[in-house]
Coordinates of C-alpha atoms and ligand atoms in Angstrom, one line a residue:
Chain A
M23 CA 0.0 0.0 0.0
T24 CA 2.7 2.5 0.7
D25 CA 4.8 3.8 -2.1
A26 CA 5.1 7.2 -0.4
K27 CA 8.7 6.6 0.4
T28 CA 9.4 6.9 -3.3
L29 CA 7.0 9.8 -3.7
S30 CA 9.2 12.4 -2.3
N31 CA 12.8 13.0 -1.4
R32 CA 11.7 14.5 1.8
R33 CA 12.6 12.5 4.9
P34 CA 9.5 11.2 6.5
E35 CA 8.7 13.2 9.7
T36 CA 8.4 11.5 13.0
G37 CA 7.5 14.3 15.4
A38 CA 4.3 14.4 17.5
F39 CA 1.5 16.5 16.2
F40 CA 0.6 20.0 17.5
Q41 CA -2.1 19.8 20.1
R42 CA -5.5 20.1 18.5
D43 CA -7.1 23.6 19.1
R44 CA -10.5 22.3 20.2
A45 CA -11.9 25.9 20.3
M46 CA -11.9 25.8 16.5
H47 CA -13.8 22.5 16.3
P48 CA -17.4 21.8 17.2
P49 CA -17.9 20.4 20.7
A50 CA -19.4 16.9 20.9
Y51 CA -22.7 18.0 22.4
T52 CA -24.6 20.5 20.3
P53 CA -28.3 20.1 21.0
S54 CA -29.5 22.2 18.1
Y55 CA -28.0 19.4 16.0
K56 CA -30.3 16.8 17.6
T57 CA -28.5 13.6 16.7
S58 CA -25.5 14.7 18.7
V59 CA -27.4 14.6 21.9
L60 CA -27.2 10.8 22.4
R61 CA -24.0 10.4 20.4
S62 CA -21.7 12.8 22.3
P63 CA -19.3 11.6 24.9
Q64 CA -19.9 13.4 28.2
K65 CA -16.7 12.7 30.0
A66 CA -13.5 14.6 29.4
L67 CA -11.2 13.2 26.7
L68 CA -8.0 11.8 28.1
S69 CA -5.0 13.8 26.8
L70 CA -2.3 11.7 25.3
D71 CA 1.0 13.0 23.8
N72 CA 1.4 11.1 20.6
T73 CA 3.0 7.7 20.6
L74 CA 4.2 5.8 17.5
S75 CA 0.6 4.5 17.2
E76 CA -0.7 8.0 16.4
I77 CA 2.4 9.5 14.7
T78 CA 2.4 6.8 12.0
G79 CA -0.5 6.3 9.6
P80 CA -1.4 4.5 6.4
V81 CA -0.4 6.2 3.2
F82 CA -2.0 5.6 -0.2
G83 CA -0.1 5.9 -3.5
H84 CA -1.3 7.2 -6.8
N85 CA -1.4 3.6 -7.9
I86 CA -4.8 3.0 -6.2
L87 CA -6.4 5.6 -8.4
G88 CA -8.5 5.0 -11.5
E89 CA -8.5 7.4 -14.4
L90 CA -11.9 8.9 -13.5
D91 CA -11.6 8.8 -9.7
N92 CA -11.4 12.6 -9.5
D93 CA -14.2 13.2 -12.1
M94 CA -17.6 12.8 -10.5
I95 CA -19.2 14.1 -13.7
H96 CA -18.2 10.9 -15.4
N97 CA -17.0 8.2 -13.0
F98 CA -20.6 6.8 -12.6
A99 CA -22.0 7.9 -15.9
K100 CA -22.8 5.7 -18.9
P101 CA -20.2 6.0 -21.6
G102 CA -20.7 9.2 -23.5
E103 CA -23.1 10.6 -20.9
S104 CA -22.5 12.9 -18.0
A105 CA -24.0 14.0 -14.7
I106 CA -26.6 16.8 -14.8
G107 CA -25.8 20.1 -13.1
E108 CA -23.6 23.1 -12.9
R109 CA -20.1 21.9 -13.9
I110 CA -17.4 22.9 -11.5
I111 CA -13.8 22.3 -10.6
V112 CA -12.7 22.3 -7.0
Y113 CA -9.0 22.8 -6.6
G114 CA -6.6 23.7 -3.8
R115 CA -3.8 22.7 -1.6
L116 CA -3.5 20.5 1.3
L117 CA -1.2 22.1 3.9
D118 CA -0.4 21.6 7.5
E119 CA -0.5 24.2 10.3
R120 CA 3.2 25.1 9.5
G121 CA 2.2 26.0 5.9
K122 CA 3.9 23.0 4.4
G123 CA 2.3 21.2 1.5
V124 CA 1.2 17.7 2.4
P125 CA 2.1 15.4 -0.6
G126 CA 0.7 11.9 -1.2
A127 CA -2.4 12.4 0.9
L128 CA -5.7 10.7 0.0
I129 CA -8.7 13.0 -0.1
E130 CA -12.1 11.3 -0.6
F131 CA -15.3 13.3 -1.5
W132 CA -19.0 12.6 -1.4
Q133 CA -22.0 14.7 -2.2
A134 CA -25.7 14.9 -3.3
N135 CA -26.6 15.4 -6.9
A136 CA -27.6 18.7 -8.5
G137 CA -31.1 18.4 -7.1
G138 CA -29.9 17.7 -3.5
R139 CA -30.5 13.9 -3.6
Y140 CA -28.1 11.3 -2.4
R141 CA -27.7 7.9 -4.0
H142 CA -28.4 6.0 -0.7
K143 CA -31.1 3.6 0.4
K144 CA -31.8 5.6 3.5
E145 CA -32.2 8.9 1.6
G146 CA -35.7 10.3 2.1
Y147 CA -35.8 13.4 -0.1
I148 CA -38.1 13.4 -3.0
A149 CA -35.8 15.1 -5.5
A150 CA -34.9 13.0 -8.5
L151 CA -32.0 10.6 -8.8
D152 CA -29.6 11.4 -11.6
P153 CA -28.8 8.0 -13.3
N154 CA -25.4 9.3 -14.3
F155 CA -24.3 10.5 -10.9
G156 CA -22.9 8.3 -8.1
G157 CA -21.6 10.9 -5.7
C158 CA -18.1 9.8 -4.7
G159 CA -14.7 10.8 -5.9
R160 CA -11.1 10.7 -4.7
V161 CA -7.7 12.1 -5.3
V162 CA -4.1 11.9 -4.0
T163 CA -2.3 15.2 -3.5
D164 CA 0.8 15.8 -5.7
E165 CA 4.3 16.6 -4.5
D166 CA 3.4 20.1 -3.4
G167 CA 0.1 19.1 -1.8
N168 CA -2.1 20.2 -4.7
Y169 CA -5.3 18.5 -5.7
W170 CA -8.3 19.1 -8.0
I171 CA -11.6 17.4 -8.8
R172 CA -14.3 17.9 -11.3
T173 CA -17.9 17.6 -10.2
I174 CA -21.4 19.2 -10.4
K175 CA -22.5 21.7 -7.8
P176 CA -24.6 19.8 -5.3
G177 CA -28.1 21.1 -4.5
A178 CA -29.4 22.1 -1.0
Y179 CA -31.6 19.6 0.7
P180 CA -34.0 19.3 3.6
W181 CA -33.2 17.1 6.5
P182 CA -35.1 15.9 9.6
N183 CA -33.8 18.1 12.4
G184 CA -36.0 21.2 12.8
P185 CA -39.3 21.1 10.9
N186 CA -37.8 23.2 8.1
D187 CA -34.0 22.7 8.3
W188 CA -32.1 22.7 5.0
R189 CA -28.4 22.0 4.4
P190 CA -26.5 24.5 2.3
A191 CA -24.9 23.1 -0.8
H192 CA -21.9 21.2 0.4
I193 CA -19.3 18.5 -0.5
H194 CA -18.2 16.1 2.3
F195 CA -14.5 15.2 2.4
S196 CA -12.2 12.9 4.3
I197 CA -8.4 13.3 4.6
F198 CA -5.5 11.1 5.6
G199 CA -2.3 13.0 6.3
H200 CA 0.9 11.3 7.2
G201 CA -0.1 10.3 10.8
F202 CA -3.3 8.7 12.1
A203 CA -3.7 11.7 14.5
Q204 CA -4.3 13.9 11.5
R205 CA -7.4 12.0 10.4
L206 CA -10.1 14.5 9.5
I207 CA -13.6 14.6 8.0
S208 CA -15.4 17.9 7.2
Q209 CA -17.5 19.7 4.6
L210 CA -16.9 22.3 1.9
Y211 CA -19.4 25.1 1.4
F212 CA -19.7 27.6 -1.5
E213 CA -19.1 31.3 -1.6
G214 CA -22.2 33.4 -1.5
D215 CA -24.7 30.8 -0.2
P216 CA -27.1 32.4 2.3
M217 CA -28.0 29.0 3.7
I218 CA -24.6 28.5 5.3
W219 CA -25.3 30.7 8.3
K220 CA -28.7 29.2 8.9
C221 CA -27.5 25.6 9.1
P222 CA -27.5 23.9 12.6
I223 CA -24.6 21.6 11.5
V224 CA -22.5 24.6 10.4
R225 CA -23.4 26.3 13.6
T226 CA -21.9 23.5 15.7
I227 CA -18.6 25.3 14.9
P228 CA -18.2 27.9 17.6
D229 CA -15.7 30.1 15.7
R230 CA -16.8 32.3 12.9
A231 CA -13.4 32.4 11.2
A232 CA -13.3 28.6 11.3
V233 CA -16.6 28.4 9.4
E234 CA -15.3 31.0 6.8
R235 CA -12.3 28.7 6.2
L236 CA -14.8 26.0 5.1
V237 CA -16.2 28.2 2.4
A238 CA -14.7 27.7 -1.0
A239 CA -13.9 30.9 -3.1
L240 CA -15.3 31.3 -6.6
D241 CA -12.2 31.7 -8.8
M242 CA -13.0 33.1 -12.2
E243 CA -9.3 32.9 -13.2
A244 CA -9.2 29.2 -12.9
T245 CA -12.3 28.4 -14.9
I246 CA -12.4 26.4 -18.1
P247 CA -14.2 28.7 -20.5
M248 CA -17.5 27.3 -21.9
D249 CA -17.0 24.2 -19.6
S250 CA -16.6 24.7 -15.8
R251 CA -16.4 27.4 -13.2
A252 CA -13.8 26.9 -10.4
Y253 CA -13.8 27.0 -6.7
K254 CA -10.6 27.2 -4.6
F255 CA -10.5 25.3 -1.4
D256 CA -7.4 24.8 0.7
I257 CA -7.4 22.4 3.6
V258 CA -5.2 22.5 6.7
L259 CA -4.2 19.5 8.7
R260 CA -2.4 19.5 12.1
G261 CA 1.2 20.4 12.0
R262 CA 3.9 18.4 13.7
R263 CA 6.7 19.2 16.1
S264 CA 10.2 18.9 14.7
S265 CA 11.7 15.7 15.9
M266 CA 15.1 17.5 16.1
F267 CA 14.0 19.0 19.4
E268 CA 12.8 15.7 20.8
N269 CA 14.6 13.0 22.6
R270 CA 15.3 10.2 20.2
M271 CA 12.5 7.8 19.8
E272 CA 13.7 4.9 22.0
G273 CA 12.9 1.3 21.7
N274 CA 14.6 -0.7 19.1
Chain B
M12 CA 5.3 43.8 18.1
V13 CA 7.1 40.5 17.5
Q14 CA 7.6 38.3 14.5
S15 CA 4.6 36.3 13.4
L16 CA 4.6 32.6 13.9
D17 CA 2.9 32.2 10.5
R18 CA 0.9 29.2 11.6
L19 CA -2.3 28.2 9.9
K20 CA -5.3 26.9 11.8
E21 CA -6.5 23.3 11.3
T22 CA -9.6 23.0 9.1
A23 CA -12.6 22.6 11.4
S24 CA -14.3 19.2 11.6
Q25 CA -17.9 18.6 10.5
T26 CA -19.9 15.5 11.1
A27 CA -19.5 12.7 8.5
G28 CA -23.3 12.6 8.3
P29 CA -25.6 9.8 7.4
Y30 CA -24.2 9.1 4.0
V31 CA -20.5 8.7 4.9
H32 CA -20.6 5.3 3.2
I33 CA -21.2 6.9 -0.3
G34 CA -17.7 8.4 0.0
L35 CA -15.7 5.9 2.0
T36 CA -17.3 2.5 1.2
P37 CA -19.3 3.0 -2.0
N38 CA -19.4 -0.7 -2.9
F39 CA -20.9 -1.5 0.5
C40 CA -23.8 0.9 -0.2
D41 CA -24.7 -0.1 -3.7
I42 CA -22.6 2.3 -5.7
P43 CA -20.6 -0.3 -7.7
G44 CA -18.1 0.3 -10.5
V45 CA -16.5 3.5 -9.4
Y46 CA -13.8 1.9 -7.3
P47 CA -12.8 -1.8 -7.7
V48 CA -12.9 -2.4 -4.0
D49 CA -13.7 -0.4 -0.8
L50 CA -10.5 0.7 0.7
G51 CA -9.5 -0.9 4.0
D52 CA -11.9 -3.9 3.4
T53 CA -9.0 -6.4 3.5
M54 CA -6.0 -6.0 5.9
V55 CA -4.4 -9.4 5.5
N56 CA -3.5 -12.0 2.8
D57 CA -2.3 -15.6 2.8
K58 CA 1.3 -14.6 3.7
T59 CA 0.6 -12.2 6.6
R60 CA 2.6 -13.1 9.6
G61 CA 1.0 -13.3 13.1
E62 CA -2.0 -14.8 14.8
R63 CA -5.2 -14.4 12.8
I64 CA -8.0 -12.8 14.8
K65 CA -11.5 -11.3 14.2
V66 CA -12.5 -8.2 16.0
K67 CA -16.2 -7.5 16.3
M68 CA -17.2 -4.0 17.1
R69 CA -20.3 -2.0 17.8
V70 CA -20.8 1.7 18.6
I71 CA -23.6 2.2 21.1
D72 CA -25.4 5.5 21.8
G73 CA -26.8 7.0 25.1
A74 CA -30.1 5.1 24.6
D75 CA -28.3 1.7 24.5
T76 CA -28.9 1.4 20.7
P77 CA -26.1 0.3 18.3
L78 CA -25.4 2.9 15.6
K79 CA -26.4 1.5 12.2
D80 CA -24.7 4.3 10.2
A81 CA -21.3 4.5 11.8
L82 CA -17.9 4.0 10.2
I83 CA -14.9 2.6 12.1
E84 CA -11.2 2.7 11.1
I85 CA -8.5 0.8 12.9
W86 CA -4.7 1.3 12.7
Q87 CA -2.3 -1.1 14.2
A88 CA 1.3 -2.5 14.2
D89 CA 2.2 -5.8 12.6
A90 CA 3.1 -9.0 14.5
D91 CA 6.5 -7.5 15.3
G92 CA 5.2 -4.2 16.5
L93 CA 6.1 -2.3 13.3
H94 CA 3.7 0.0 11.4
N95 CA 3.3 0.0 7.6
S96 CA 4.0 3.7 7.4
P97 CA 6.7 6.0 6.0
S98 CA 7.1 7.5 9.5
E99 CA 8.1 4.1 10.9
M100 CA 11.8 4.4 11.3
R101 CA 12.6 1.2 13.3
G102 CA 12.4 -1.2 10.4
A103 CA 10.2 -2.5 7.6
A104 CA 6.8 -3.7 8.5
D105 CA 5.3 -6.9 7.1
P106 CA 4.6 -6.1 3.4
N107 CA 1.6 -8.5 3.5
F108 CA -0.2 -6.5 6.2
T109 CA -1.7 -3.1 5.6
G110 CA -2.2 -2.3 9.3
W111 CA -5.3 -0.2 8.4
G112 CA -8.9 -1.3 8.2
R113 CA -12.1 0.5 7.5
K114 CA -15.6 -1.0 8.1
P115 CA -19.2 0.4 8.1
T116 CA -21.4 -0.9 10.9
D117 CA -24.1 -3.2 9.5
M118 CA -27.3 -1.3 8.6
T119 CA -29.5 -3.7 10.6
T120 CA -27.3 -5.2 13.4
G121 CA -24.9 -2.3 13.9
E122 CA -22.0 -4.7 14.0
C123 CA -18.8 -4.8 12.0
V124 CA -16.0 -7.4 11.9
F125 CA -12.3 -6.8 11.1
E126 CA -10.2 -9.7 10.1
T127 CA -6.7 -8.9 11.2
I128 CA -3.8 -10.2 13.2
K129 CA -2.8 -9.6 16.8
P130 CA -0.4 -6.7 16.9
G131 CA 3.0 -6.8 18.5
R132 CA 4.1 -4.5 21.2
V133 CA 5.0 -0.9 20.3
P134 CA 7.3 1.2 22.5
F135 CA 6.0 4.2 24.4
K136 CA 8.0 7.4 24.2
D137 CA 10.2 6.4 27.1
G138 CA 11.0 3.0 25.6
R139 CA 8.7 1.0 27.8
K140 CA 6.6 -1.4 25.7
M141 CA 2.9 -0.6 25.4
A142 CA 0.5 -3.6 25.5
P143 CA -0.8 -4.8 22.1
H144 CA -3.6 -2.5 21.0
L145 CA -5.5 -1.1 18.0
T146 CA -5.9 2.6 17.4
V147 CA -9.6 3.2 16.7
W148 CA -11.3 6.1 15.0
I149 CA -15.1 6.5 14.9
V150 CA -17.3 8.8 12.7
A151 CA -21.0 8.9 12.2
R152 CA -24.0 11.2 11.9
G153 CA -24.3 13.1 15.2
I154 CA -20.5 12.8 15.9
N155 CA -19.1 16.3 15.3
I156 CA -15.5 15.4 15.4
G157 CA -14.0 11.9 14.9
L158 CA -13.5 10.0 18.2
H159 CA -10.1 8.4 18.9
T160 CA -9.9 5.5 21.3
R161 CA -7.8 2.3 21.7
M162 CA -8.7 -1.4 21.9
Y163 CA -6.7 -3.7 24.2
F164 CA -6.9 -7.5 24.4
S165 CA -8.4 -9.3 27.4
D166 CA -5.8 -12.2 27.2
E167 CA -2.9 -9.8 27.6
E168 CA -3.5 -9.2 31.2
K169 CA 0.2 -8.8 32.2
A170 CA 1.0 -6.4 29.4
N171 CA -2.2 -4.4 30.1
D172 CA -1.2 -4.1 33.7
E173 CA 2.1 -2.4 32.7
D174 CA 0.8 -0.4 29.8
P175 CA 1.7 3.3 30.3
V176 CA -1.4 4.6 28.5
L177 CA -3.8 2.5 30.5
A178 CA -1.9 3.6 33.6
R179 CA -2.9 7.2 33.0
I180 CA -6.6 6.5 33.4
E181 CA -7.4 8.0 36.8
H182 CA -10.8 6.3 37.3
R183 CA -9.7 2.7 37.3
R184 CA -13.2 1.3 36.8
R185 CA -13.1 2.9 33.3
V186 CA -10.1 0.8 32.2
P187 CA -12.2 -2.2 31.1
T188 CA -14.0 0.1 28.6
L189 CA -10.9 -0.3 26.4
I190 CA -10.4 -4.0 26.7
A191 CA -12.0 -6.4 24.2
Q192 CA -13.2 -9.8 25.4
R193 CA -11.8 -12.9 23.7
D194 CA -13.9 -15.8 22.7
G195 CA -12.1 -18.3 20.5
D196 CA -10.5 -16.3 17.7
T197 CA -12.9 -13.4 18.1
Y198 CA -12.6 -10.3 20.2
T199 CA -15.7 -8.3 21.0
F200 CA -15.4 -4.6 21.6
D201 CA -18.4 -2.4 22.3
I202 CA -17.8 1.3 22.2
H203 CA -20.2 3.3 24.4
L204 CA -20.6 6.9 23.4
Q205 CA -22.0 8.0 26.7
G206 CA -23.6 6.8 30.0
E207 CA -22.3 4.5 32.8
K208 CA -20.1 2.5 30.5
E209 CA -18.8 5.5 28.4
T210 CA -15.6 4.4 26.6
V211 CA -12.4 6.4 27.3
F212 CA -11.8 8.6 24.3
F213 CA -8.5 10.3 23.7
D214 CA -7.4 13.8 22.8
I215 CA -4.3 12.8 20.9
Ligands
FE17 FE1 -24.6 16.0 3.2

């Protein structure tokens, strides 16, 4: 599974990760997002400076990828057809808190179709399924941490929380960095969407600037004319302490 | 004024939502043909070294109901205590063992089963050996930020007793929440999100 050693000349890093700034993240218990009530731990988390079990993590090479993996317009479509909706490119850089690009990192995406409907047997929204849209895509970042995907802009959808709660248009994403402690799942929103600030899930994040960092910017310089508009979306993972300041990792 | 540290802030977490399987295990939820297999479905092959085990997990909410829409990932060392990771500097891990598994909990029973091997012991920062353990990460609808915990093994009593991480748990009656019970080749590990039996979760 790992060919990351050959991916880069950089020496793999072995330092512990920076402490997570929990004031930027949603707390576990957020009653306005009702499902969190019975699913939130109530006791304090036990703080643990990283051991090798958290510093290391699985790494995925470009060799796992198929040709259309980062093209959600076509990766589920019948040959010659494509998904319905506003064609967009989402591109950006995966960085860590030190501003360093994170190469060779797997990012997985999932989303509703242009009408706001998911391809899932538990989906209850009446909007139509698009026979040419599956809703998943993935990419591995390049040497500098860059990535891009092609998709359609997802629709907003209603969900059973409040009687009239709707999610803003969003793309879910999951990221592996270089250590298991960096594991992260979040959601991307789109510039200019008035639904963002009404959403109980967005509002689980206590910090306004942290929400703004989840909003992708429309970038008219990066469009493909007569084809797709572009949104820029950078993602930041936890940084890590330099192992040169640490005692040597003992053991073997 | 002083110089800026020029640090960025980590991207904020959001819940994985009810449809996390579309993105992470599409073949499991009837979206075939996009990826050949679901990543993390298979951790071992015929040549993997070590003792074969099964680990059966559930995630249970505050009303004692197993989650039917959760996703669990595990990360562990190989039989010699080495990780299949570029950041593993102590030696090369077993190339026939990924060390990483990903499973959705079953949509009716809430159960998932990892087929893996018993990990070796990994050193703590001060060189003491930790007891064999799995690193576990749980996401689901209603979980705003992924939960990290560990799973230890009931038949490693002596190693568990000297484990430096378990030793840090102040309330000793909570230690068993991290220990999976063995029956034959199967370990059972119930993760309780809250209540009397709330599992110890870590801020790593
Ligand atoms: Fe969604």
